Amino acid sequence: HLSQSLMPCQVVAKQDLTLLRQQLNESPVQLKNLAKHLRPPTLDTLGLEAAVRQMVAEYRRSCDFDVVLDANEWPELTGDDQTALYRINQESLTNIAKHARPKLVSIRLIQDSRGARLIIRDDGCGFDPSRTKMLNAQVAIRSRPGEGTCIELRGIGTSGEI
């Protein structure tokens, strides 16, 4: 048997290597779970409204397009929904800045009897919306090459039923 012919330090090294392989195999799942639950510190220090307004102000300063935020009534959302809403705004603005080449970006947050609705619209070059993933919300993406993009999320903070 191989482990009987190994020196004690080699046995320990082999056990460590086996454990390391197991941890490496589990890492992608753990990383995905961690990323899903990461909450931007600004949400806790500033709150959702101020954090989104700060993000919009940063994009106004650093990008070659204007960003208009229309959100007079901010919904009461769970921590997970706040994180998702913040990250969706962040990812949308990042993608718009990288790919859309717009002159104007409009972000609207509307609260009504059916829940909160987020609408992000740009007048950039558009894209082919082939994939979307949402948790507990309905998403509508309207985009065509050369015509800009509108992303609308409905039912944020509800069961997704509208």
Coordinates of C-alpha atoms in Angstrom, one line a residue:
H1 CA 0.0 0.0 0.0
L2 CA 1.4 3.4 -1.0
S3 CA 0.6 5.3 2.2
Q4 CA 2.5 2.7 4.2
S5 CA 5.7 3.4 2.3
L6 CA 5.4 7.1 2.6
M7 CA 7.2 9.1 5.3
P8 CA 4.9 10.8 7.9
C9 CA 5.4 14.2 6.3
Q10 CA 4.5 12.8 2.9
V11 CA 1.3 11.3 4.4
V12 CA 0.4 14.7 5.8
A13 CA 1.2 16.4 2.5
K14 CA -1.0 13.9 0.6
Q15 CA -3.9 14.6 3.1
D16 CA -3.4 18.3 2.6
L17 CA -3.4 17.9 -1.1
T18 CA -6.6 15.9 -1.0
L19 CA -8.2 18.5 1.2
L20 CA -7.0 21.3 -1.1
R21 CA -8.5 19.6 -4.2
Q22 CA -11.8 19.2 -2.3
Q23 CA -11.8 22.9 -1.4
L24 CA -11.0 23.9 -5.0
N25 CA -13.9 21.9 -6.3
E26 CA -16.3 23.6 -3.9
S27 CA -14.9 27.1 -4.5
P28 CA -17.0 28.1 -7.5
V29 CA -20.2 27.3 -5.6
Q30 CA -19.0 29.1 -2.5
L31 CA -17.9 32.1 -4.5
K32 CA -21.2 32.3 -6.3
N33 CA -23.1 32.2 -2.9
L34 CA -20.8 34.8 -1.5
A35 CA -21.2 37.2 -4.4
K36 CA -25.0 36.8 -4.3
H37 CA -25.1 37.9 -0.7
L38 CA -22.6 40.8 -0.9
R39 CA -24.2 44.0 0.2
P40 CA -22.6 47.3 -0.8
P41 CA -21.5 49.1 2.4
T42 CA -23.1 52.4 1.1
L43 CA -26.5 50.8 1.4
D44 CA -26.0 50.4 5.2
T45 CA -24.4 53.8 5.7
L46 CA -26.5 55.9 3.4
G47 CA -29.6 53.9 2.7
L48 CA -31.0 52.9 -0.8
E49 CA -32.0 56.3 -2.0
A50 CA -28.8 58.1 -1.1
A51 CA -26.7 55.2 -2.4
V52 CA -28.4 55.2 -5.8
R53 CA -28.3 59.0 -6.0
Q54 CA -24.5 58.9 -5.2
M55 CA -24.0 56.3 -7.9
V56 CA -25.9 58.4 -10.4
A57 CA -23.8 61.5 -9.5
E58 CA -20.6 59.5 -10.0
Y59 CA -21.7 58.4 -13.5
R60 CA -22.7 62.0 -14.4
R61 CA -19.2 63.2 -13.4
S62 CA -17.2 60.4 -15.1
C63 CA -19.2 59.6 -18.3
D64 CA -19.9 61.4 -21.6
F65 CA -23.7 61.1 -21.1
D66 CA -26.3 62.6 -18.8
V67 CA -28.1 60.5 -16.3
V68 CA -31.6 61.6 -15.1
L69 CA -33.0 60.0 -12.0
D70 CA -36.7 60.2 -11.4
A71 CA -37.6 58.6 -8.1
N72 CA -39.8 60.6 -5.8
E73 CA -41.2 57.8 -3.8
W74 CA -38.7 55.1 -2.6
P75 CA -40.2 51.8 -1.8
E76 CA -39.8 49.9 1.5
L77 CA -37.8 46.9 0.5
T78 CA -36.0 44.0 2.2
G79 CA -32.3 44.1 2.5
D80 CA -31.9 41.5 -0.3
D81 CA -34.3 43.5 -2.6
Q82 CA -32.4 46.7 -1.9
T83 CA -29.1 45.0 -2.8
A84 CA -30.6 43.6 -6.0
L85 CA -32.0 47.0 -7.0
Y86 CA -28.7 48.7 -6.3
R87 CA -26.7 46.1 -8.2
I88 CA -29.1 46.2 -11.1
N89 CA -28.7 50.0 -11.4
Q90 CA -24.9 49.6 -11.0
E91 CA -24.6 46.8 -13.6
S92 CA -26.9 48.6 -16.0
L93 CA -25.0 51.9 -15.8
T94 CA -21.7 50.0 -16.2
N95 CA -22.9 48.2 -19.3
I96 CA -24.4 51.4 -20.7
A97 CA -21.1 53.2 -20.2
K98 CA -19.1 50.4 -21.8
H99 CA -21.3 49.5 -24.7
A100 CA -24.2 51.8 -25.5
R101 CA -22.6 55.2 -26.4
P102 CA -25.7 57.1 -25.3
K103 CA -26.3 60.8 -24.9
L104 CA -29.0 60.3 -22.2
V105 CA -29.8 57.6 -19.6
S106 CA -33.1 57.8 -17.7
I107 CA -33.7 55.8 -14.4
R108 CA -37.2 55.8 -13.0
L109 CA -38.3 54.2 -9.8
I110 CA -42.1 54.1 -9.4
Q111 CA -44.0 52.8 -6.5
D112 CA -47.7 51.8 -7.0
S113 CA -50.2 49.2 -5.7
R114 CA -48.4 46.5 -7.7
G115 CA -45.0 47.1 -6.1
A116 CA -42.0 49.0 -7.2
R117 CA -41.0 49.3 -10.8
L118 CA -37.6 50.2 -12.1
I119 CA -37.2 51.5 -15.6
I120 CA -33.7 52.1 -17.0
R121 CA -33.7 53.6 -20.5
D122 CA -30.9 54.8 -22.8
D123 CA -30.7 56.3 -26.3
G124 CA -27.6 54.4 -27.2
C125 CA -26.9 51.8 -29.9
G126 CA -29.0 49.0 -28.4
F127 CA -28.3 45.3 -28.3
D128 CA -29.9 41.9 -28.8
P129 CA -31.5 41.0 -25.4
S130 CA -30.9 37.2 -25.5
R131 CA -30.7 36.5 -21.8
T132 CA -32.1 37.8 -18.5
K133 CA -32.3 36.5 -15.0
M134 CA -34.4 38.0 -12.2
L135 CA -35.4 36.9 -8.8
N136 CA -38.9 37.7 -7.7
A137 CA -39.5 40.3 -10.4
Q138 CA -40.7 40.4 -14.0
V139 CA -38.3 42.0 -16.5
A140 CA -39.0 43.5 -19.8
I141 CA -36.1 44.5 -22.0
R142 CA -36.7 46.4 -25.2
S143 CA -33.8 46.9 -27.4
R144 CA -32.8 46.9 -31.1
P145 CA -29.5 47.6 -32.6
G146 CA -29.3 51.3 -33.3
E147 CA -32.3 52.2 -31.2
G148 CA -31.2 52.2 -27.6
T149 CA -32.4 50.1 -24.7
C150 CA -35.2 50.1 -22.1
I151 CA -35.0 47.7 -19.1
E152 CA -38.1 47.6 -16.9
L153 CA -38.4 45.5 -13.7
R154 CA -41.8 45.0 -12.2
G155 CA -42.9 43.6 -8.9
I156 CA -39.7 44.4 -7.0
G157 CA -40.2 43.4 -3.4
T158 CA -43.2 41.2 -4.1
S159 CA -43.6 37.6 -4.9
G160 CA -43.2 38.4 -8.6
E161 CA -46.9 38.0 -9.2
I162 CA -48.4 41.2 -10.8

